[in-house]
């Protein structure tokens, strides 16, 4: 039998401890390396934080599998069993340059179904969390179901890069969208942007390409408050594959999909 409540208690303790370690790291010199390109950063704290979670999970739940961004977990190709999907620091660029606007993101799935989701904004001490069927919360505050919003009143998030020529989509399609909504924002952390959609601070977020660890927790949170989570074609996401991501309030999601993305 899977002990969801016990897992929930453990994750919250581990997240708090990891957050403290990350805050302490602000006082010391980080080791910063690049990955796929000069703007794709990784620090010793990204690696240490992932290893911290993996050690704890392996000790406490040895039969669970782990997919972690920094590669210290298992090699995962399918969604069988209990799968932890971890981004130790989402928004590493912000972590390095700003020491804010980054988050720890953990989604826990059972046979592909999202069960527990956590996005922890370390600096603001805001833990967004959800348990399937029991609602989503920001710290102790229950998040209400998402109301509908008209496109002209909507605040959406997207990376300005997608308005420039790119290999993923015809960027000119997004220009009228940005013009028609009330405002467009960009926070530089997909996990936080998804948490903000769940909390109603943003009405929609779209992006051309994310990895499972970027969206695994956010998908659980948003669906728990009645939001819609798809790729840019309106198809459901596979939690072990990279894809474009488009999340938002239900009617707004449909409206944007029909008017700007098809
Ligand atoms: C990145 C952030 C960023 C998104 C990138 C991600 P990382 O994650 O979520 O907002 O635009 O696609 O890779 O590398 O900071 O964990
Ligand atoms: Ca990430
Ligand atoms: Ca990361």
mmCIF file with all atom_site columns, C-alpha atoms and ligand atoms in Angstrom, residues 35 41-42 46 50 69-70 86-92 103 213-214, ligand 3:
data_model
loop_
_atom_site.group_PDB
_atom_site.id
_atom_site.type_symbol
_atom_site.label_atom_id
_atom_site.label_alt_id
_atom_site.label_comp_id
_atom_site.label_asym_id
_atom_site.label_entity_id
_atom_site.label_seq_id
_atom_site.pdbx_PDB_ins_code
_atom_site.Cartn_x
_atom_site.Cartn_y
_atom_site.Cartn_z
_atom_site.occupancy
_atom_site.B_iso_or_equiv
_atom_site.pdbx_formal_charge
_atom_site.auth_seq_id
_atom_site.auth_comp_id
_atom_site.auth_asym_id
_atom_site.auth_atom_id
_atom_site.pdbx_PDB_model_num
ATOM   1  C  CA  . UNK A 1 35  ? 25.378 22.700 -19.765 1.00 0.00 ? 35  UNK A CA  1
ATOM   2  C  CA  . UNK A 1 41  ? 23.540 27.190 -16.010 1.00 0.00 ? 41  UNK A CA  1
ATOM   3  C  CA  . UNK A 1 42  ? 24.017 24.646 -13.249 1.00 0.00 ? 42  UNK A CA  1
ATOM   4  C  CA  . UNK A 1 46  ? 21.444 22.361 -8.011  1.00 0.00 ? 46  UNK A CA  1
ATOM   5  C  CA  . UNK A 1 50  ? 19.023 16.877 -6.088  1.00 0.00 ? 50  UNK A CA  1
ATOM   6  C  CA  . UNK A 1 69  ? 17.112 17.064 -13.922 1.00 0.00 ? 69  UNK A CA  1
ATOM   7  C  CA  . UNK A 1 70  ? 20.751 16.786 -12.909 1.00 0.00 ? 70  UNK A CA  1
ATOM   8  C  CA  . UNK A 1 86  ? 12.466 16.531 -9.400  1.00 0.00 ? 86  UNK A CA  1
ATOM   9  C  CA  . UNK A 1 87  ? 13.833 19.889 -10.437 1.00 0.00 ? 87  UNK A CA  1
ATOM   10 C  CA  . UNK A 1 88  ? 16.122 20.834 -7.528  1.00 0.00 ? 88  UNK A CA  1
ATOM   11 C  CA  . UNK A 1 89  ? 16.283 24.484 -8.597  1.00 0.00 ? 89  UNK A CA  1
ATOM   12 C  CA  . UNK A 1 90  ? 13.944 25.686 -11.315 1.00 0.00 ? 90  UNK A CA  1
ATOM   13 C  CA  . UNK A 1 91  ? 15.105 29.097 -12.462 1.00 0.00 ? 91  UNK A CA  1
ATOM   14 C  CA  . UNK A 1 92  ? 18.843 28.605 -11.952 1.00 0.00 ? 92  UNK A CA  1
ATOM   15 C  CA  . UNK A 1 103 ? 11.816 27.200 -6.818  1.00 0.00 ? 103 UNK A CA  1
ATOM   16 C  CA  . UNK A 1 213 ? 10.947 18.214 -14.204 1.00 0.00 ? 213 UNK A CA  1
ATOM   17 C  CA  . UNK A 1 214 ? 9.850  21.727 -15.257 1.00 0.00 ? 214 UNK A CA  1
HETATM 18 CA CA1 . LIG B 2 .   ? 16.794 23.097 -12.698 1.00 0.00 ? 3   LIG B CA1 1
#
